[in-house]
Structures are given as structure tokens and as C-alpha cells.
Coordinates of C-alpha atoms in Angstrom, one line a residue:
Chain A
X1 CA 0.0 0.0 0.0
X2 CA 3.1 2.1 0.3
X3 CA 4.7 1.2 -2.5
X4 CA 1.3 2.1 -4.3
X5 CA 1.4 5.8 -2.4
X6 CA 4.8 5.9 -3.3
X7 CA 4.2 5.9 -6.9
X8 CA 0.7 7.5 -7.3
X9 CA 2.5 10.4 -5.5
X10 CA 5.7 10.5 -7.8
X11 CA 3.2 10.3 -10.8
X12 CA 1.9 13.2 -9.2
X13 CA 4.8 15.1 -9.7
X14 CA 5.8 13.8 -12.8
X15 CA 8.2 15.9 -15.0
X16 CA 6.6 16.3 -18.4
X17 CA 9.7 15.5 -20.2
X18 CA 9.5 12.0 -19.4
X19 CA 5.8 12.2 -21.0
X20 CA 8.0 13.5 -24.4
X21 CA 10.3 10.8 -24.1
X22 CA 7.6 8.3 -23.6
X23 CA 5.5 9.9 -27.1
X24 CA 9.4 9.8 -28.3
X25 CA 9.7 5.9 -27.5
X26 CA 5.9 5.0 -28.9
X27 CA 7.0 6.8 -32.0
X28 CA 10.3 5.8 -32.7
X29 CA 10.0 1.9 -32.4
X30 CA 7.4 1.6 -35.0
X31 CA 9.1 3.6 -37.1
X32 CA 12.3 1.8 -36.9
X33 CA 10.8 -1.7 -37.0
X34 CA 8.3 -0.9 -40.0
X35 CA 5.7 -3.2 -38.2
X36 CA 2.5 -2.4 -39.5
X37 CA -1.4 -3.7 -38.9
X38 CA -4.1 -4.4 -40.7
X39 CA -6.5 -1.9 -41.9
X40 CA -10.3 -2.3 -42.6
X41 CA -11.5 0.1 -45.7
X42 CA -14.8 2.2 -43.8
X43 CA -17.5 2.9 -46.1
X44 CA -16.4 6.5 -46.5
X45 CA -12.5 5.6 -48.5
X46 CA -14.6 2.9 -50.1
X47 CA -16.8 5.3 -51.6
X48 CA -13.7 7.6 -53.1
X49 CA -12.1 3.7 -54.2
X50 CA -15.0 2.8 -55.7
X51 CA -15.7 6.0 -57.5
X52 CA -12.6 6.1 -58.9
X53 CA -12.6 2.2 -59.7
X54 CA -15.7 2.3 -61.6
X55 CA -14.6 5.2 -63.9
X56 CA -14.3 4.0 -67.4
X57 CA -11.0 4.1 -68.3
X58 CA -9.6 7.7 -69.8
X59 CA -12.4 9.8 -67.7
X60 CA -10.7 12.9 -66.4
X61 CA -9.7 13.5 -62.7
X62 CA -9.7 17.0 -61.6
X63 CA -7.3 16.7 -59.0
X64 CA -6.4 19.6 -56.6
X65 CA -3.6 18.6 -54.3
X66 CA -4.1 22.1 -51.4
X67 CA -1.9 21.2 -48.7
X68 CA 1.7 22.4 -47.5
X69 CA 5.0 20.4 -45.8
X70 CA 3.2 21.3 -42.4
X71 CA 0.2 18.6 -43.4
X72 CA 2.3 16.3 -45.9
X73 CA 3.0 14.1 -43.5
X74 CA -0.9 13.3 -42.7
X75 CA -2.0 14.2 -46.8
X76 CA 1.2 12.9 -48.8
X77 CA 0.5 9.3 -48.2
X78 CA -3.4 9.3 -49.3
X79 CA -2.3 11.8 -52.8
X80 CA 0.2 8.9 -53.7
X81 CA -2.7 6.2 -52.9
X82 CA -5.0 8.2 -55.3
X83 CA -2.2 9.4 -57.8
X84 CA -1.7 5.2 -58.2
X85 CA -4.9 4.6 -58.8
X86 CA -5.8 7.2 -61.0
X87 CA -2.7 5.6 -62.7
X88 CA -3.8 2.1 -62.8
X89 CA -6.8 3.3 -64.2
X90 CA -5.4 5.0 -67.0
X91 CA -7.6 8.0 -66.0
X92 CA -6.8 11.8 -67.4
X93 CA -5.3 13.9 -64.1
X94 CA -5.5 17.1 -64.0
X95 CA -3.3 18.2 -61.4
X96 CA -3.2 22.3 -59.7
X97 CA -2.6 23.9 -56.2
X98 CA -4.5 26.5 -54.2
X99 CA -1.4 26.7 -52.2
X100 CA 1.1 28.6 -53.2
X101 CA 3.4 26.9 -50.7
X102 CA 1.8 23.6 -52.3
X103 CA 3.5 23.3 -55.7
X104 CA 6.8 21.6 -54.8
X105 CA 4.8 19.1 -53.2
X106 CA 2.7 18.2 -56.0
X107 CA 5.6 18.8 -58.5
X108 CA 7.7 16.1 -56.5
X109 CA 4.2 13.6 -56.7
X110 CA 4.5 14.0 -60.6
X111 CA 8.3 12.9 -60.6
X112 CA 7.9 10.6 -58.5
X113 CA 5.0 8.5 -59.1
X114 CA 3.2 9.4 -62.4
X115 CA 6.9 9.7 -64.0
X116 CA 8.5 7.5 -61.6
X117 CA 6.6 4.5 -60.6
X118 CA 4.6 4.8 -63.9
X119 CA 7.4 5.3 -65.6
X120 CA 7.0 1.7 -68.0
X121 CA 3.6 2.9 -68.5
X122 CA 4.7 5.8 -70.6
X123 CA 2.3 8.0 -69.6
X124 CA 2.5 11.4 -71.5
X125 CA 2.7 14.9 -70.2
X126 CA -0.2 16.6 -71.9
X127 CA -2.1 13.7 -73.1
X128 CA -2.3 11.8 -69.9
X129 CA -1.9 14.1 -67.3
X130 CA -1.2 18.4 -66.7
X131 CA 0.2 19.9 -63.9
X132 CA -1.8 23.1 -63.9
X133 CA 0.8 24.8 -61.2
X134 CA -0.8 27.2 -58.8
X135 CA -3.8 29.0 -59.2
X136 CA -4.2 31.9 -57.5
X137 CA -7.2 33.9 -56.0
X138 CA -8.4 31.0 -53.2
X139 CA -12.4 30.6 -53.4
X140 CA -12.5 32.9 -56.3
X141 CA -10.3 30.7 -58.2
X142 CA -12.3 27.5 -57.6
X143 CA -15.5 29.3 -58.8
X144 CA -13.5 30.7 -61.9
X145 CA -11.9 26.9 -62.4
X146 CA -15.5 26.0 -62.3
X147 CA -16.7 28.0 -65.2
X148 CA -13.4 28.6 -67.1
X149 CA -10.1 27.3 -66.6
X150 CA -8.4 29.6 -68.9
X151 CA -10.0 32.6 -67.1
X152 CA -8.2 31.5 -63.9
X153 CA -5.4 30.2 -65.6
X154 CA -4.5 30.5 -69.0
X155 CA -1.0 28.3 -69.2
X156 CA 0.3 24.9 -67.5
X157 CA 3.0 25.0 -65.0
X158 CA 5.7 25.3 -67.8
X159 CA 4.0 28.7 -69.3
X160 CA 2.5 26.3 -72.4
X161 CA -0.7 27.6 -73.6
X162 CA -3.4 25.3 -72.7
X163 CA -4.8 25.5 -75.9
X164 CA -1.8 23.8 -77.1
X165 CA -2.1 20.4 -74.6
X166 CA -4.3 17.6 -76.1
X167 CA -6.0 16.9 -73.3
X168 CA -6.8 19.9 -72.9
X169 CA -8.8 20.4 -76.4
X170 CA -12.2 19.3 -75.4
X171 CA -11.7 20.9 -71.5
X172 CA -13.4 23.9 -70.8
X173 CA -14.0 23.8 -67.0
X174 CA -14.0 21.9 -64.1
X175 CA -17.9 20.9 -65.1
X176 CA -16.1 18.5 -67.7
X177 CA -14.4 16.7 -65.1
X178 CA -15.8 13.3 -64.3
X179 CA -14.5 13.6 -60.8
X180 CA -12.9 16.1 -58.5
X181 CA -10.3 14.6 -56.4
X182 CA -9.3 17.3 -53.8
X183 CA -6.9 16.7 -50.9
X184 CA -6.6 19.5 -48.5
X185 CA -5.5 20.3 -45.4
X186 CA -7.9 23.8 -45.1
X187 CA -8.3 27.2 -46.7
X188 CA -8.5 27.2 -49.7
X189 CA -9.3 23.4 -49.9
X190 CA -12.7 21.3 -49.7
X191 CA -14.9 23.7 -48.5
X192 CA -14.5 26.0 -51.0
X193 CA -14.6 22.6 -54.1
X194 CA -17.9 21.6 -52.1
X195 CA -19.2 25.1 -52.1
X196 CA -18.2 26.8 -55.6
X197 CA -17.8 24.1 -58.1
X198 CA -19.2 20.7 -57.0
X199 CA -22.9 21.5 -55.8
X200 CA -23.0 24.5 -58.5
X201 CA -22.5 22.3 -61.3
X202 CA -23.2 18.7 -60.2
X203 CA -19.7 17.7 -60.2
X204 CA -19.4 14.3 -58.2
X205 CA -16.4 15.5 -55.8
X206 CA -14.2 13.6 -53.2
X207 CA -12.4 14.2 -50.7
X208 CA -9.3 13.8 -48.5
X209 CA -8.5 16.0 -45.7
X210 CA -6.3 16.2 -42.1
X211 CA -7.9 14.3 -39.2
X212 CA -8.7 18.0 -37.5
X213 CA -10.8 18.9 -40.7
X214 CA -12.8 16.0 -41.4
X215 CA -15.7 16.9 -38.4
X216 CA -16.8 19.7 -40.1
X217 CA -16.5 17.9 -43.4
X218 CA -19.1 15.1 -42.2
X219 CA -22.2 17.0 -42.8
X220 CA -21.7 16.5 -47.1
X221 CA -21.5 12.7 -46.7
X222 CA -23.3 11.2 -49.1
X223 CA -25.4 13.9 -50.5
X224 CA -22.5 16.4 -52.0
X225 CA -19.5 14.4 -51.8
X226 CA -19.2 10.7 -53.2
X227 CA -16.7 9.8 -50.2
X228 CA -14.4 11.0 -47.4
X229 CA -10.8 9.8 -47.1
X230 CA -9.6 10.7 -43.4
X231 CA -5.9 11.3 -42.6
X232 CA -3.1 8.5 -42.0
X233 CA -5.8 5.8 -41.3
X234 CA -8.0 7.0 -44.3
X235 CA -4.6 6.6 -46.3
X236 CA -4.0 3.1 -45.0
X237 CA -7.2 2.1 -46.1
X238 CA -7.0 3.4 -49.4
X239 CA -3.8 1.6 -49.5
X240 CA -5.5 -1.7 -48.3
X241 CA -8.2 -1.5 -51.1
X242 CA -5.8 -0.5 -53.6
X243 CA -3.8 -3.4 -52.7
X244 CA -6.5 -5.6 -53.0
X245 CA -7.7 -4.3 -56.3
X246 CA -4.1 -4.0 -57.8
X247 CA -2.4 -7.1 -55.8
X248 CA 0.5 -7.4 -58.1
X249 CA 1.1 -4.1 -59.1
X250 CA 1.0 -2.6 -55.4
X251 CA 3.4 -5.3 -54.3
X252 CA 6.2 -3.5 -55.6
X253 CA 5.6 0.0 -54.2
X254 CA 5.3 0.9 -50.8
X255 CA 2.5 1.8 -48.8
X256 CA 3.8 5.0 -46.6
X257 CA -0.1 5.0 -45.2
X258 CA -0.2 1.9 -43.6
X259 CA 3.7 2.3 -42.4
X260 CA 2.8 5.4 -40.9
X261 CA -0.4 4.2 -39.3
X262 CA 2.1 2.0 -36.8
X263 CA 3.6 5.2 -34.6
X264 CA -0.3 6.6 -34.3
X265 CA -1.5 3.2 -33.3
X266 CA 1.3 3.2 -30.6
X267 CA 1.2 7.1 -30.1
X268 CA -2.7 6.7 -29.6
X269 CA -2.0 3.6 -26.9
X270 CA -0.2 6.5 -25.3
X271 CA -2.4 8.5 -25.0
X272 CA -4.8 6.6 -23.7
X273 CA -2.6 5.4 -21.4
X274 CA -1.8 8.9 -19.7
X275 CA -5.5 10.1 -19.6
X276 CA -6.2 6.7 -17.7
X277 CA -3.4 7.3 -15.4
X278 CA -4.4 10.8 -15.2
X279 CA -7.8 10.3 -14.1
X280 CA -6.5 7.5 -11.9
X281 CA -4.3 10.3 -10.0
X282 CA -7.5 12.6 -10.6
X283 CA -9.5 9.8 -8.3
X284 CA -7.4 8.9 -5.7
X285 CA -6.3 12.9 -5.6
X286 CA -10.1 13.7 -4.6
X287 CA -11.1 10.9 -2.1
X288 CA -7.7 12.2 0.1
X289 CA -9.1 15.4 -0.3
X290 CA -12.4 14.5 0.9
X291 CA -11.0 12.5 3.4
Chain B
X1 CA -15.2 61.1 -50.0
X2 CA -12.6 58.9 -49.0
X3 CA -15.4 56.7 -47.3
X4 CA -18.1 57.2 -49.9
X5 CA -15.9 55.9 -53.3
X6 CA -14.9 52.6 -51.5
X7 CA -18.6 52.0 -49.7
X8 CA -20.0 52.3 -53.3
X9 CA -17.8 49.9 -55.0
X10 CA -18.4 47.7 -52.3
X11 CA -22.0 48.0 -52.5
X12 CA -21.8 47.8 -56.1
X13 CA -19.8 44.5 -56.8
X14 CA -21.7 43.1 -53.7
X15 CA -25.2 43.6 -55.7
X16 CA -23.7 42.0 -58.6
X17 CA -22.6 39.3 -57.2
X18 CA -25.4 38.5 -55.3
X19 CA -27.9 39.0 -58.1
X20 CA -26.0 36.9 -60.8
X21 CA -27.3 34.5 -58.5
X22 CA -30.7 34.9 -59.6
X23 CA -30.4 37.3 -62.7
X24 CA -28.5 35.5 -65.5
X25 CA -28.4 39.0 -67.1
X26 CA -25.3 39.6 -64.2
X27 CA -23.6 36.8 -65.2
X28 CA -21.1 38.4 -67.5
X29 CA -20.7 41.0 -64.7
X30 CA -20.1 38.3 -62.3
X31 CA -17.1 36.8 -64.0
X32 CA -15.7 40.1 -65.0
X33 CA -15.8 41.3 -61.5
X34 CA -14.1 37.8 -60.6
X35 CA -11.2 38.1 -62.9
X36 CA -10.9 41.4 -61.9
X37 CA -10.5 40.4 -57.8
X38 CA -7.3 38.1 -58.8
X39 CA -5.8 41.5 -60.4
X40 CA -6.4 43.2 -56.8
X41 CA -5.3 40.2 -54.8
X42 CA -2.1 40.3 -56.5
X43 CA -1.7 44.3 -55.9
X44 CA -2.9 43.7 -52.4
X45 CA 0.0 40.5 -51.9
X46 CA 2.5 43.4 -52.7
X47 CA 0.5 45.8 -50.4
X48 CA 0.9 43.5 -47.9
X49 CA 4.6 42.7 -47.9
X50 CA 6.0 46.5 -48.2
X51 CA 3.4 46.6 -45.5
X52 CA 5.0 43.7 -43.5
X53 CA 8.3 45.3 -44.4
X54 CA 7.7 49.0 -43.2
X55 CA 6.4 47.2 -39.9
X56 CA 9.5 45.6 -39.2
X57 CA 12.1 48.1 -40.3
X58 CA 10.0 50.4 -37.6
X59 CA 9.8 48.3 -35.1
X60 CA 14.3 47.5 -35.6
X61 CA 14.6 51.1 -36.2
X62 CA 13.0 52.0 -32.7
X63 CA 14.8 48.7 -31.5
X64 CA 11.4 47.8 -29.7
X65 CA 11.3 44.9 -27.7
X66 CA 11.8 41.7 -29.8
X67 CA 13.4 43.8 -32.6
X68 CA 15.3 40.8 -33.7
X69 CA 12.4 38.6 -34.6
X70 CA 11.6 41.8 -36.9
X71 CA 15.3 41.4 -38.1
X72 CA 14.8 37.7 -39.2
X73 CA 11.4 38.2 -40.6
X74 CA 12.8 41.0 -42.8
X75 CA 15.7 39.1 -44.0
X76 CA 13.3 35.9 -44.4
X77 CA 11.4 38.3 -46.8
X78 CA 14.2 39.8 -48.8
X79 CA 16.4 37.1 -49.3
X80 CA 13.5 34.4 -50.2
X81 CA 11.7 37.3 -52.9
X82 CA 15.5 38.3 -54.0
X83 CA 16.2 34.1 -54.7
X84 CA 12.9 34.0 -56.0
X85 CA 12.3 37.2 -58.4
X86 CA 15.9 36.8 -60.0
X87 CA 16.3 32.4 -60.0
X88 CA 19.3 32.2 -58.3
X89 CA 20.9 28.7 -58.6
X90 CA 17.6 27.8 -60.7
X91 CA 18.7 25.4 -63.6
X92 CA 17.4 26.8 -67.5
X93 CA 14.5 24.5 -69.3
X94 CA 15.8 21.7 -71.0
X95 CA 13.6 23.2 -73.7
X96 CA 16.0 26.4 -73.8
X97 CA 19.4 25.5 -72.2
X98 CA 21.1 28.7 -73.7
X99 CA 18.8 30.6 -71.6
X100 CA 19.5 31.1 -68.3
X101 CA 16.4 32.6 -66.8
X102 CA 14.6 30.2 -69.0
X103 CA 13.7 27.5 -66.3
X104 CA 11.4 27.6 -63.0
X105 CA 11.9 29.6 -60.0
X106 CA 11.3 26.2 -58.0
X107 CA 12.9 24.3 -60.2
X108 CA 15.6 21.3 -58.3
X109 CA 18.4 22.3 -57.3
X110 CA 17.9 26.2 -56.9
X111 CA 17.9 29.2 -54.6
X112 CA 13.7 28.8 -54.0
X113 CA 14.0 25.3 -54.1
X114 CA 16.8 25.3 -51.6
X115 CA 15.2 27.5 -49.5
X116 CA 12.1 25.6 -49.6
X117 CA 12.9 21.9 -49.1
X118 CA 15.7 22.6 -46.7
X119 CA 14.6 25.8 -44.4
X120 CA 10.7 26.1 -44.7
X121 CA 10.0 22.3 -44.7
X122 CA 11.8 21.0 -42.0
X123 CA 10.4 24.6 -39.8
X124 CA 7.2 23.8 -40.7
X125 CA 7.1 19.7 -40.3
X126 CA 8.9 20.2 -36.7
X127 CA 6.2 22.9 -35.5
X128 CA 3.1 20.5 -36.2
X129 CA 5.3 17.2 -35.0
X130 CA 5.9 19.1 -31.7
X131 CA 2.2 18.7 -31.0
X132 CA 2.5 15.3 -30.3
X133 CA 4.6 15.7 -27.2
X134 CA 2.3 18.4 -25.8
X135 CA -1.3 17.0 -26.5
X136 CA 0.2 13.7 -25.2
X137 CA 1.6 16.0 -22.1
X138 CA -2.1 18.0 -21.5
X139 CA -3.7 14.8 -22.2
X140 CA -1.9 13.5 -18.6
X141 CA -2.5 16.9 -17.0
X142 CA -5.6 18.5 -18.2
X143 CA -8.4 15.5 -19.6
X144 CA -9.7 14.4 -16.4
X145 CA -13.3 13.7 -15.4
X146 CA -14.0 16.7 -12.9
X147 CA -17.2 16.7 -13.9
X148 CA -20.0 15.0 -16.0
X149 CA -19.4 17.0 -18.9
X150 CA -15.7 16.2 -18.9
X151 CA -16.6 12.3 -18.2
X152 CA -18.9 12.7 -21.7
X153 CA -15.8 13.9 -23.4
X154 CA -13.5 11.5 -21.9
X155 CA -15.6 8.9 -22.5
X156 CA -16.1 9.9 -26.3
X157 CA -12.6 11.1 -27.0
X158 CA -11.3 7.2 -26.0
X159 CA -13.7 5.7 -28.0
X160 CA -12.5 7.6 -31.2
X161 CA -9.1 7.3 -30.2
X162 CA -9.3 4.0 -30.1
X163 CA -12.2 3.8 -33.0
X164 CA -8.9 5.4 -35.0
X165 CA -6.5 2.9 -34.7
X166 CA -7.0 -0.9 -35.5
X167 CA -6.8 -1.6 -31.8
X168 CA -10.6 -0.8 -31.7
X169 CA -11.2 -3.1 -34.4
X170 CA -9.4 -6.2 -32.8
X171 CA -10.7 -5.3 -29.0
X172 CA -14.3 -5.9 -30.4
X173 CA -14.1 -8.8 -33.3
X174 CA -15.8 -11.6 -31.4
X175 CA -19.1 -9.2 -31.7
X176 CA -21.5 -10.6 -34.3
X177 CA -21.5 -8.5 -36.9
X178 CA -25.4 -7.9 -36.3
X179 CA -24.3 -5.4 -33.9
X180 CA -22.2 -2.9 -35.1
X181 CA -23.0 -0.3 -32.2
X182 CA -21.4 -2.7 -29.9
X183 CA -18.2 -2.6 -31.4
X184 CA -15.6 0.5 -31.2
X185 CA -15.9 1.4 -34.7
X186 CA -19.7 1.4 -35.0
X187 CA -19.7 3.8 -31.8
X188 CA -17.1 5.6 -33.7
X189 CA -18.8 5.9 -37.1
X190 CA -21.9 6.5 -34.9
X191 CA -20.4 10.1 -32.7
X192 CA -19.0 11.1 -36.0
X193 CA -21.8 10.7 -38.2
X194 CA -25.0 11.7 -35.8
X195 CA -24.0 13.2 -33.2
X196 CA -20.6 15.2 -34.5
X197 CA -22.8 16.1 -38.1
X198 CA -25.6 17.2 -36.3
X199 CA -23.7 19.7 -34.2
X200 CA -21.8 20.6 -37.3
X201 CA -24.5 21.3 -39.3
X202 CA -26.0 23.2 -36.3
X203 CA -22.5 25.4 -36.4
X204 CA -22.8 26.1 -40.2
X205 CA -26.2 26.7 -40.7
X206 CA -25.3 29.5 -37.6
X207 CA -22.3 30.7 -39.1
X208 CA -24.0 30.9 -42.7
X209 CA -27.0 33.0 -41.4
X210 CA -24.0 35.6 -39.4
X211 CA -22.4 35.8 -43.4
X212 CA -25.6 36.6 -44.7
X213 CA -26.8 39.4 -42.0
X214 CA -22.3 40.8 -41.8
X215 CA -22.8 40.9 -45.6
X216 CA -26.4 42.6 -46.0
X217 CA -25.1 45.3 -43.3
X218 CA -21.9 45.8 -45.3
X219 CA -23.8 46.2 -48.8
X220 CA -26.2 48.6 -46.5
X221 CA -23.4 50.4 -45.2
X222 CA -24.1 50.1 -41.7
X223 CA -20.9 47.8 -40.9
X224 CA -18.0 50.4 -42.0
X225 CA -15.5 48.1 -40.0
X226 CA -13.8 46.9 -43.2
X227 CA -12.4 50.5 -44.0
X228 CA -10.6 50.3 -40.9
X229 CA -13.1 53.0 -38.5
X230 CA -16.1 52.8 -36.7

């Protein structure tokens, strides 16, 4: 009973450094041993997977990619998982940024996965996918993108006319988009694709935002958006469907979703963890006080 | 006067926007006055940073206190626009080797690039990975069941925490699958989709009806706050 007084009472006083070292530890190991778990799609990524699965092959995939280095860690997997597919699919992708701060990002997706990983593929710049570069202007643009990409943007990322990209001949707007695949991590981002261009102009839009956004995202499930891919573990999931889909293609390329779901599984068993011991100390704290 | 001109255009381009809504007369209006907002957006970016910039060289100037955060933020500015405007390091397009301003301002291997992948990135990545440590610090200290309230959120925030992870999953696979609200991620998909929805909606619909009334008072011209007086 003393030894149990002994220790409630030094958890009392516990330095919060060793509460850093401990998140430090839960992260660490995972990500050194790569052990990973197994992920069950929800019916929210399934909805985006199948979307994009049932596409007929060539249908083009608006996709903004609105996120900086502060959220690539959360965003960057679930882009790649939906960059692959669109891929696999042979779909048209249309790639831009909202964010300013965003381009690199996105630039560094096309190297390394559309003309990368996809490389054998011989996908063509132009015919099979754009990088559109940044689009200024925030909500405005969207609604401009919506009625007239050249009004909001009148070249590619490389200053070439649109006019003079084949794939973007018979593309007006974001209205001939068979899908709008936006990842963001807030303003400008989904909101604003929800708001000015998908319910507009009946554009089926999806979505993949940071765990913090997705709350307020909730209330356009199913009636304006077709799905709702959710941070790391929405990532992992797309992964796991892709991987099921795509078995021998996915094989070969990793799956930073899933990998990355193994520190928040142990970083969440942390956490819960310290609020049980909290409110432990919180109990035993009030019944010496009421004594 | 100086009130007057800016109230008008604001009332003005408020009108038209509102009524291309319902007039498709406005229309043509409506995307001229759009095109026209990137135009002052860009002006007002430039605004803003001699703006940012006079602030700063004041506040060094008068050597206020915490003058040398000014000092950082002004050479922050200069020297990322300066890499920036004039490419430094940036490689030409392949297209045009023989040109040397020919190639992207963010192009590998340059000045912005540089700057970007190497200062920015890393700044920005260790400011949100630092939130780890202190959530999972104020989640020891400060997420304790005082009251009934704070047992509701307690309560809610474990089941989502755990409704996030494949631990809930596992904890709750020998439940038939006839009853997905007794298992961690049916509670989960439950909170998020009834009772987290409802209270969103509840927030938007709110915040929507504030927009319309803030915006109807601005067109009116009884909300002058936006020209910086009463």
C-alpha cells in the first residue's frame, strides 16, 4: 500500500519531459521496426475507391492537391494512394494547387510517381496528365476553375498555352471533369470545391483531408461528396483497397499509409494510457481530499 | 469622400454578385468582377509585404522589444523574394538550355528550391510534429473527469481514439456483426456521423445566417468596420 502511495504520489509530480520521451519511444519503435497492422476500408474511403474504380478508363480526374509540408506528413500518403490509382486506371489527371506553398509538393508527386513509378507505363505529359501549377485567388479561383479554366489560368506549370495540350482540347471547365479529387488540409481546400464548383454544377467531388478537418466535413457525406478519405488511417485504407484491387502491381511499391499508421497506433495507446493514469491520480487525488 | 468611393464599390460589386445569382443577365458582370479580384489580390500581396516590411524596419529602427524577430522576418522576406524574383541557382528549361532565366523559379536544385525543401519544410514539419509531445503531455494533465461533462468527453474522446486505430477493431471482433454499435468502430462511425454532423451542421447553418446578415449590413453600409473605422 506504500509502494502504491509511493508511486501515485511521484506520478503526481511527474516531470513532463518523461511524457516526451515516452510519445518519443511509442514513435520511434514503429518507425524503426516498419511493423505495421491491418486496416479495414470504412465505407467512406470505399466510396472515393469505388468512384474512382468504376470510372471507365480515360475519364478525367480533376485533382487539386491544397496542402503544404506542415500537413504532408498526414495528406502525402493518401495523394500517392489516389495518384496510383488514377494511374492504374489509365484515368486523365489534371493536377493544380490552391497553395502557393503547395506546388513543390505536388511537382515532386509527378516525378515521383506518375513519371516515376509509372514510368514503364509511358504515360505522356499533356495527353495523360497536366500539372496546372498554382492557381491563384483562393475561393474565387475555384469558382473561376469551375466555369473557365483559362479565365483563372490560362498556361500549364511550364508557361505552355493550354490551348496547345491535347488533353486539354475538349476541357473547358471543371464541369467537364468526371471527378474532383481534392486533398486538402484547409483554406483554400474542400470547403471551398464543395461550395463553388461541385454542388454549382453537379460535379461528383471527393475528398481527402487532415484528421482535425474532417468533423466539419461530415455534414456533405453522401449527399455532395461521393466519399471521405480521413488522414493517416484514411490513407492506409485506401492503400488496403488498392492493394486488393491491384495485388501485383501494389506489391512493388510501398505503402507510406499503412507504415505510418504503426507510430499513431502506438502514439494513440499512449495517449490513452496517460489520460487513464491521469484520471487515476485525478480519483485517488479527490477521495484524500475528501478525506 | 474617401469613405463614400470605396462603400460604393463595395456595395456595387456586392449587388452583382449577389444578383448573378438569380439574374442570368449579371452573369457576364459576375465573372468580369471575378477576374478582376485576382488583379487586386495580387496588388494587395505586394500591399501587404511593403506593408509587413515597413512594420518591421520600424519596429528594428525603434529597437522595440523583440526587434530581432523583426530582423529575421525582414531578412526571411528579402532574401526568399530576392532568390525568388531573380532564380538564383535555378537550372534553364531543358527546352532552352542557352537561356538562363529560361527554367522555374522552383525548379531542383535552386535558390527557392533550396530555400524551400531545406529551411521552410523542416520549420514547418517540426512545428506541427511538436504537437505530439504536448497534446500527449495536457492529455496526462488536463483530460480528467472533474465533472459530468468532462466524463462525456472523456468517454467519447477514448472511443474515437481507439475507433482510429486498429486496436478498436481487434478489442471488439468476437461481436456478431449484427451489432455494429457494440463494437468501437460502430460507436465511432456513430459520434462522427449523428452526433458530430448534427452539431456541425448546427454550427454552419449559424455561421451561414451571421455571413448573410455581416454581408447585407456591409452592402447597406451600416458595418463600416472593413475600411478600418467605426
Amino acid at each position: 500500500m506504500t509502494t502504491l502511495t509511493a508511486i501515485l504520489a511521484s506520478l503526481q509530480r511527474l516531470d513532463r519531459r518523461w511524457i516526451f520521451l515516452a510519445m518519443l519511444i511509442a514513435v520511434l519503435i514503429p518507425v524503426l521496426t516498419r511493423v505495421t497492422y491491418p486496416e479495414t476500408p470504412t465505407a467512406m474511403t470505399s466510396a472515393v475507391f469505388n468512384k474512382i474504380e468504376s470510372l471507365p478508363s480515360g475519364s478525367r480526374v480533376l485533382l487539386p492537391l491544397d496542402y503544404d509540408p506542415g500537413s504532408e506528413a498526414e495528406l502525402g500518403p493518401m495523394a500517392k494512394a489516389v495518384i496510383r490509382h488514377c494511374a492504374l486506371k489509365r484515368h486523365k489527371m489534371y493536377f493544380l494547387t490552391l497553395w502557393p506553398t503547395g506546388l513543390p509538393l505536388l511537382e515532386r508527386n509527378l516525378r515521383q510517381i506518375v513519371e516515376g513509378e509509372f514510368k514503364e507505363v509511358g504515360l505522356k505529359y499533356g495527353v495523360d496528365y497536366v500539372n496546372l501549377g498554382y492557381v491563384p485567388g483562393e475561393a474565387v479561383a475555384v469558382k473561376l476553375l469551375a466555369t473557365d479554366f483559362r479565365k483563372a489560368r490560362g498556361q500549364d506549370n511550364t508557361g505552355t498555352s493550354l490551348d496547345r495540350l491535347p488533353m486539354m482540347q475538349q476541357v473547358r471547365s471543371a464541369q467537364d471533369m468526371d471527378l474532383i479529387m481534392a486533398i486538402s488540409a484547409g483554406y483554400p481546400g474542400v470547403k471551398e470545391w464543395v461550395l463553388f464548383a461541385a454542388i454549382p454544377n453537379r460535379i461528383p467531388l471527393g475528398m481527402g483531408v487532415t484528421g482535425v478537418t474532417a468533423p466539419q466535413m461530415y455534414p456533405y457525406y453522401p449527399n455532395q461528396v461521393v466519399g471521405l478519405i480521413t488522414a493517416i488511417k484514411g490513407a492506409a485504407e485506401y492503400e488496403t483497397a488498392l492493394a486488393a484491387a491491384y495485388p501485383d502491381e501494389m506489391s512493388r511499391l510501398d505503402a507510406s499509409g499503412i507504415q505510418r499508421m504503426g507510430p499513431q497506433l502506438w502514439a494513440h495507446r499512449l495517449m490513452i494510457v496517460l489520460i487513464v493514469i491521469g484520471n487515476i491520480l485525478q480519483l485517488t487525488r479527490g477521495r484524500g481530499g475528501r478525506k | 469622400m474617401q469613405r463614400i468611393i470605396p462603400m460604393l464599390l463595395t456595395s456595387i460589386v456586392g449587388v452583382i454578385a449577389i444578383a448573378s445569382y438569380f439574374v442570368p443577365v449579371a452573369q457576364p458582370f459576375q465573372d468580369r468582377v471575378e477576374e478582376w479580384f485576382l488583379i487586386v489580390a495580387a496588388i494587395a500581396m505586394v500591399l501587404g509585404a511593403a506593408s509587413l516590411l515597413l512594420h518591421h524596419l520600424k519596429a528594428i529602427s525603434n529597437q522595440e522589444a523583440g526587434w530581432g524577430y523583426s530582423a529575421v522576418t525582414v531578412a526571411a522576406l528579402v532574401i526568399t523574394t530576392t532568390v525568388g524574383l531573380l532564380k538564383l541557382g535555378a537550372p534553364p528549361d531543358l527546352k532552352h538550355p542557352e537561356l538562363a532565366w529560361s527554367g522555374s523559379y522552383l525548379a531542383e536544385g535552386g535558390g527557392a528550391w533550396w530555400i524551400y525543401t531545406y529551411v521552410m519544410s523542416p520549420i514547418v514539419a517540426t512545428m506541427f510534429s511538436l504537437l505530439a509531445f504536448y497534446v500527449a503531455s495536457a492529455a496526462f494533465r488536463a483530460f480528467r473527469a472533474r465533472n459530468f461533462e468532462a466524463m462525456l468527453l472523456l468517454g467519447t474522446a477514448l472511443i474515437v481514439l481507439l475507433g482510429r486505430t486498429s486496436d478498436g477493431t481487434w478489442l471488439t471482433s468476437g461481436v456478431p456483426a449484427d451489432y455494429p454499435l457494440a463494437t468501437i468502430p460502430g460507436l465511432n462511425v456513430l459520434i462522427m456521423s449523428v452526433f458530430n454532423t448534427a452539431g456541425q451542421r448546427a454550427i454552419m447553418i449559424g455561421i451561414a445566417l451571421g455571413v448573410a446578415a455581416t454581408s447585407l449590413r456591409i452592402l447597406l453600409g451600416l458595418d463600416r468596420s472593413y475600411l478600418g473605422g467605426d
